């Protein structure tokens, strides 16, 4: 579904007040209009400071944010909406420090907001299953220094990356951080992220052999100088992912690595709809359940 482009001024105009943000959330929460769970009355008034709707008949209070991504938040919704806009509009991904300065919250608060927003990104992507010919490879990412595959890569974490080939172009991608790359990890990754029976192209890393259990496994021994010919797209992606992690976040600790990787995937998978990204992300966040 196509969505309108949103500039910063458009956003300010549409979601620049607490009332406007509450209204947007209200429409998602009660698409058929307000309904009091106690007496069934359809009229209410909104108490902005408490983010509560008060039933006009029995005076019962119903929270606007309960059961949403903004569950039990003390922050004004307008700050949440700006966080969503800034996250989506910043091509390199916004850091918690920058977000905290832009919207006037503490660093831990900004971190927590980003965690929730990125979880909504990850869940939106997890609906999709990769298909056709898929290039797949593993790498090590994170940490401050460059490292190599497998054991001995200090401060780094293994990651599995896959991307669809659509002719000579890349389609959707998926990536997952793992403690170690073994057959079980690969099995789970493809079970949840690939359609059954696709063709998966890899190098001859033994842990990838479990692919053949459910898919057509097209593997080839690839010396480093030939790797970019056999698996060109996934290698470009891994390179870009490393730049993304080092650029915005100056090396990432393990704790947050999957979050950043999910954000990278979400952006890549919507690279042709960049101007629509703020509204798309807002929609993903407004319809998301709470993240603890
Ligand atoms: Zn009522």
PDB file of N, CA, C and O in Angstrom, residues 122 137-139 141 157-162 173-181 184-193 241 257-258 261-262 265:
ATOM      1  N   UNK A 122      11.425  -4.953  13.643  1.00  0.00           N
ATOM      2  CA  UNK A 122      11.784  -6.370  13.500  1.00  0.00           C
ATOM      3  C   UNK A 122      10.540  -7.223  13.267  1.00  0.00           C
ATOM      4  O   UNK A 122      10.518  -8.090  12.405  1.00  0.00           O
ATOM      5  N   UNK A 137      25.046 -16.152   3.707  1.00  0.00           N
ATOM      6  CA  UNK A 137      26.426 -16.265   4.181  1.00  0.00           C
ATOM      7  C   UNK A 137      26.479 -15.896   5.660  1.00  0.00           C
ATOM      8  O   UNK A 137      25.518 -15.341   6.198  1.00  0.00           O
ATOM      9  N   UNK A 138      27.576 -16.203   6.280  1.00  0.00           N
ATOM     10  CA  UNK A 138      27.747 -15.771   7.667  1.00  0.00           C
ATOM     11  C   UNK A 138      28.940 -14.828   7.731  1.00  0.00           C
ATOM     12  O   UNK A 138      29.759 -14.783   6.824  1.00  0.00           O
ATOM     13  N   UNK A 139      28.986 -14.055   8.795  1.00  0.00           N
ATOM     14  CA  UNK A 139      30.081 -13.092   8.978  1.00  0.00           C
ATOM     15  C   UNK A 139      30.212 -12.824  10.462  1.00  0.00           C
ATOM     16  O   UNK A 139      29.414 -13.332  11.260  1.00  0.00           O
ATOM     17  N   UNK A 141      30.346  -9.527  13.130  1.00  0.00           N
ATOM     18  CA  UNK A 141      30.149  -8.078  13.188  1.00  0.00           C
ATOM     19  C   UNK A 141      30.214  -7.588  14.634  1.00  0.00           C
ATOM     20  O   UNK A 141      30.241  -8.393  15.567  1.00  0.00           O
ATOM     21  N   UNK A 157      30.598 -10.895  17.032  1.00  0.00           N
ATOM     22  CA  UNK A 157      29.500 -11.843  17.152  1.00  0.00           C
ATOM     23  C   UNK A 157      29.185 -12.377  15.756  1.00  0.00           C
ATOM     24  O   UNK A 157      29.109 -11.617  14.793  1.00  0.00           O
ATOM     25  N   UNK A 158      28.964 -13.704  15.645  1.00  0.00           N
ATOM     26  CA  UNK A 158      28.600 -14.233  14.324  1.00  0.00           C
ATOM     27  C   UNK A 158      27.193 -13.797  13.931  1.00  0.00           C
ATOM     28  O   UNK A 158      26.329 -13.591  14.787  1.00  0.00           O
ATOM     29  N   UNK A 159      26.980 -13.709  12.645  1.00  0.00           N
ATOM     30  CA  UNK A 159      25.687 -13.292  12.127  1.00  0.00           C
ATOM     31  C   UNK A 159      25.405 -14.074  10.841  1.00  0.00           C
ATOM     32  O   UNK A 159      26.335 -14.403  10.106  1.00  0.00           O
ATOM     33  N   UNK A 160      24.134 -14.416  10.626  1.00  0.00           N
ATOM     34  CA  UNK A 160      23.735 -15.058   9.375  1.00  0.00           C
ATOM     35  C   UNK A 160      22.972 -14.016   8.561  1.00  0.00           C
ATOM     36  O   UNK A 160      22.092 -13.334   9.093  1.00  0.00           O
ATOM     37  N   UNK A 161      23.323 -13.889   7.295  1.00  0.00           N
ATOM     38  CA  UNK A 161      22.672 -12.892   6.429  1.00  0.00           C
ATOM     39  C   UNK A 161      22.178 -13.584   5.166  1.00  0.00           C
ATOM     40  O   UNK A 161      22.864 -14.451   4.618  1.00  0.00           O
ATOM     41  N   UNK A 162      20.982 -13.224   4.714  1.00  0.00           N
ATOM     42  CA  UNK A 162      20.437 -13.802   3.486  1.00  0.00           C
ATOM     43  C   UNK A 162      19.730 -12.724   2.690  1.00  0.00           C
ATOM     44  O   UNK A 162      19.167 -11.788   3.254  1.00  0.00           O
ATOM     45  N   UNK A 173      15.911  -8.800   2.372  1.00  0.00           N
ATOM     46  CA  UNK A 173      16.991  -9.436   3.123  1.00  0.00           C
ATOM     47  C   UNK A 173      16.520  -9.806   4.530  1.00  0.00           C
ATOM     48  O   UNK A 173      15.497  -9.313   5.007  1.00  0.00           O
ATOM     49  N   UNK A 174      17.282 -10.688   5.174  1.00  0.00           N
ATOM     50  CA  UNK A 174      17.045 -11.021   6.581  1.00  0.00           C
ATOM     51  C   UNK A 174      18.401 -11.276   7.219  1.00  0.00           C
ATOM     52  O   UNK A 174      19.341 -11.695   6.536  1.00  0.00           O
ATOM     53  N   UNK A 175      18.516 -10.994   8.504  1.00  0.00           N
ATOM     54  CA  UNK A 175      19.789 -11.231   9.192  1.00  0.00           C
ATOM     55  C   UNK A 175      19.550 -11.501  10.657  1.00  0.00           C
ATOM     56  O   UNK A 175      18.631 -10.949  11.253  1.00  0.00           O
ATOM     57  N   UNK A 176      20.377 -12.378  11.193  1.00  0.00           N
ATOM     58  CA  UNK A 176      20.201 -12.716  12.600  1.00  0.00           C
ATOM     59  C   UNK A 176      21.527 -12.920  13.306  1.00  0.00           C
ATOM     60  O   UNK A 176      22.412 -13.599  12.778  1.00  0.00           O
ATOM     61  N   UNK A 177      21.636 -12.345  14.473  1.00  0.00           N
ATOM     62  CA  UNK A 177      22.841 -12.522  15.279  1.00  0.00           C
ATOM     63  C   UNK A 177      22.739 -13.867  15.987  1.00  0.00           C
ATOM     64  O   UNK A 177      21.664 -14.251  16.442  1.00  0.00           O
ATOM     65  N   UNK A 178      23.850 -14.594  16.069  1.00  0.00           N
ATOM     66  CA  UNK A 178      23.817 -15.907  16.719  1.00  0.00           C
ATOM     67  C   UNK A 178      24.998 -16.025  17.672  1.00  0.00           C
ATOM     68  O   UNK A 178      26.009 -15.347  17.513  1.00  0.00           O
ATOM     69  N   UNK A 179      24.855 -16.894  18.690  1.00  0.00           N
ATOM     70  CA  UNK A 179      25.968 -17.136  19.611  1.00  0.00           C
ATOM     71  C   UNK A 179      27.101 -17.811  18.862  1.00  0.00           C
ATOM     72  O   UNK A 179      28.267 -17.491  19.004  1.00  0.00           O
ATOM     73  N   UNK A 180      26.706 -18.766  18.032  1.00  0.00           N
ATOM     74  CA  UNK A 180      27.652 -19.480  17.179  1.00  0.00           C
ATOM     75  C   UNK A 180      26.880 -19.942  15.945  1.00  0.00           C
ATOM     76  O   UNK A 180      25.652 -20.073  16.008  1.00  0.00           O
ATOM     77  N   UNK A 181      27.562 -20.160  14.844  1.00  0.00           N
ATOM     78  CA  UNK A 181      26.842 -20.631  13.650  1.00  0.00           C
ATOM     79  C   UNK A 181      26.970 -22.149  13.594  1.00  0.00           C
ATOM     80  O   UNK A 181      28.061 -22.669  13.389  1.00  0.00           O
ATOM     81  N   UNK A 184      21.916 -26.200  13.735  1.00  0.00           N
ATOM     82  CA  UNK A 184      20.621 -25.900  14.350  1.00  0.00           C
ATOM     83  C   UNK A 184      20.239 -24.428  14.159  1.00  0.00           C
ATOM     84  O   UNK A 184      19.086 -24.113  13.854  1.00  0.00           O
ATOM     85  N   UNK A 185      21.213 -23.560  14.333  1.00  0.00           N
ATOM     86  CA  UNK A 185      20.967 -22.127  14.140  1.00  0.00           C
ATOM     87  C   UNK A 185      20.512 -21.866  12.700  1.00  0.00           C
ATOM     88  O   UNK A 185      19.545 -21.137  12.441  1.00  0.00           O
ATOM     89  N   UNK A 186      21.190 -22.493  11.761  1.00  0.00           N
ATOM     90  CA  UNK A 186      20.851 -22.329  10.336  1.00  0.00           C
ATOM     91  C   UNK A 186      19.451 -22.880  10.057  1.00  0.00           C
ATOM     92  O   UNK A 186      18.643 -22.258   9.371  1.00  0.00           O
ATOM     93  N   UNK A 187      19.164 -24.047  10.634  1.00  0.00           N
ATOM     94  CA  UNK A 187      17.837 -24.685  10.478  1.00  0.00           C
ATOM     95  C   UNK A 187      16.718 -23.740  10.930  1.00  0.00           C
ATOM     96  O   UNK A 187      15.748 -23.532  10.249  1.00  0.00           O
ATOM     97  N   UNK A 188      16.891 -23.153  12.112  1.00  0.00           N
ATOM     98  CA  UNK A 188      15.871 -22.239  12.669  1.00  0.00           C
ATOM     99  C   UNK A 188      15.731 -20.987  11.816  1.00  0.00           C
ATOM    100  O   UNK A 188      14.626 -20.526  11.551  1.00  0.00           O
ATOM    101  N   UNK A 189      16.859 -20.452  11.415  1.00  0.00           N
ATOM    102  CA  UNK A 189      16.874 -19.218  10.610  1.00  0.00           C
ATOM    103  C   UNK A 189      16.053 -19.409   9.332  1.00  0.00           C
ATOM    104  O   UNK A 189      15.175 -18.601   9.026  1.00  0.00           O
ATOM    105  N   UNK A 190      16.326 -20.485   8.625  1.00  0.00           N
ATOM    106  CA  UNK A 190      15.621 -20.654   7.339  1.00  0.00           C
ATOM    107  C   UNK A 190      14.170 -21.108   7.549  1.00  0.00           C
ATOM    108  O   UNK A 190      13.311 -20.796   6.739  1.00  0.00           O
ATOM    109  N   UNK A 191      13.919 -21.783   8.652  1.00  0.00           N
ATOM    110  CA  UNK A 191      12.547 -22.224   8.928  1.00  0.00           C
ATOM    111  C   UNK A 191      11.612 -21.023   9.071  1.00  0.00           C
ATOM    112  O   UNK A 191      10.493 -21.018   8.565  1.00  0.00           O
ATOM    113  N   UNK A 192      12.069 -20.001   9.781  1.00  0.00           N
ATOM    114  CA  UNK A 192      11.196 -18.852  10.047  1.00  0.00           C
ATOM    115  C   UNK A 192      11.287 -17.746   9.000  1.00  0.00           C
ATOM    116  O   UNK A 192      10.395 -16.915   8.896  1.00  0.00           O
ATOM    117  N   UNK A 193      12.389 -17.744   8.238  1.00  0.00           N
ATOM    118  CA  UNK A 193      12.572 -16.582   7.349  1.00  0.00           C
ATOM    119  C   UNK A 193      12.521 -16.905   5.859  1.00  0.00           C
ATOM    120  O   UNK A 193      12.471 -15.996   5.036  1.00  0.00           O
ATOM    121  N   UNK A 241      26.281  -3.386   6.061  1.00  0.00           N
ATOM    122  CA  UNK A 241      25.838  -3.570   7.447  1.00  0.00           C
ATOM    123  C   UNK A 241      26.964  -3.179   8.411  1.00  0.00           C
ATOM    124  O   UNK A 241      26.746  -2.486   9.405  1.00  0.00           O
ATOM    125  N   UNK A 257      23.165  -5.601  19.613  1.00  0.00           N
ATOM    126  CA  UNK A 257      23.508  -5.876  18.219  1.00  0.00           C
ATOM    127  C   UNK A 257      22.305  -6.282  17.365  1.00  0.00           C
ATOM    128  O   UNK A 257      22.104  -5.759  16.272  1.00  0.00           O
ATOM    129  N   UNK A 258      21.473  -7.204  17.879  1.00  0.00           N
ATOM    130  CA  UNK A 258      20.334  -7.661  17.067  1.00  0.00           C
ATOM    131  C   UNK A 258      19.385  -6.503  16.733  1.00  0.00           C
ATOM    132  O   UNK A 258      18.852  -6.428  15.637  1.00  0.00           O
ATOM    133  N   UNK A 261      20.869  -4.604  13.871  1.00  0.00           N
ATOM    134  CA  UNK A 261      20.810  -5.430  12.661  1.00  0.00           C
ATOM    135  C   UNK A 261      19.376  -5.428  12.118  1.00  0.00           C
ATOM    136  O   UNK A 261      19.149  -5.308  10.917  1.00  0.00           O
ATOM    137  N   UNK A 262      18.400  -5.523  13.013  1.00  0.00           N
ATOM    138  CA  UNK A 262      16.991  -5.498  12.589  1.00  0.00           C
ATOM    139  C   UNK A 262      16.648  -4.162  11.936  1.00  0.00           C
ATOM    140  O   UNK A 262      15.912  -4.107  10.960  1.00  0.00           O
ATOM    141  N   UNK A 265      18.020  -4.135   8.408  1.00  0.00           N
ATOM    142  CA  UNK A 265      17.171  -4.948   7.508  1.00  0.00           C
ATOM    143  C   UNK A 265      15.901  -4.180   7.144  1.00  0.00           C
ATOM    144  O   UNK A 265      15.503  -4.140   5.982  1.00  0.00           O
TER     145      UNK A 265
END
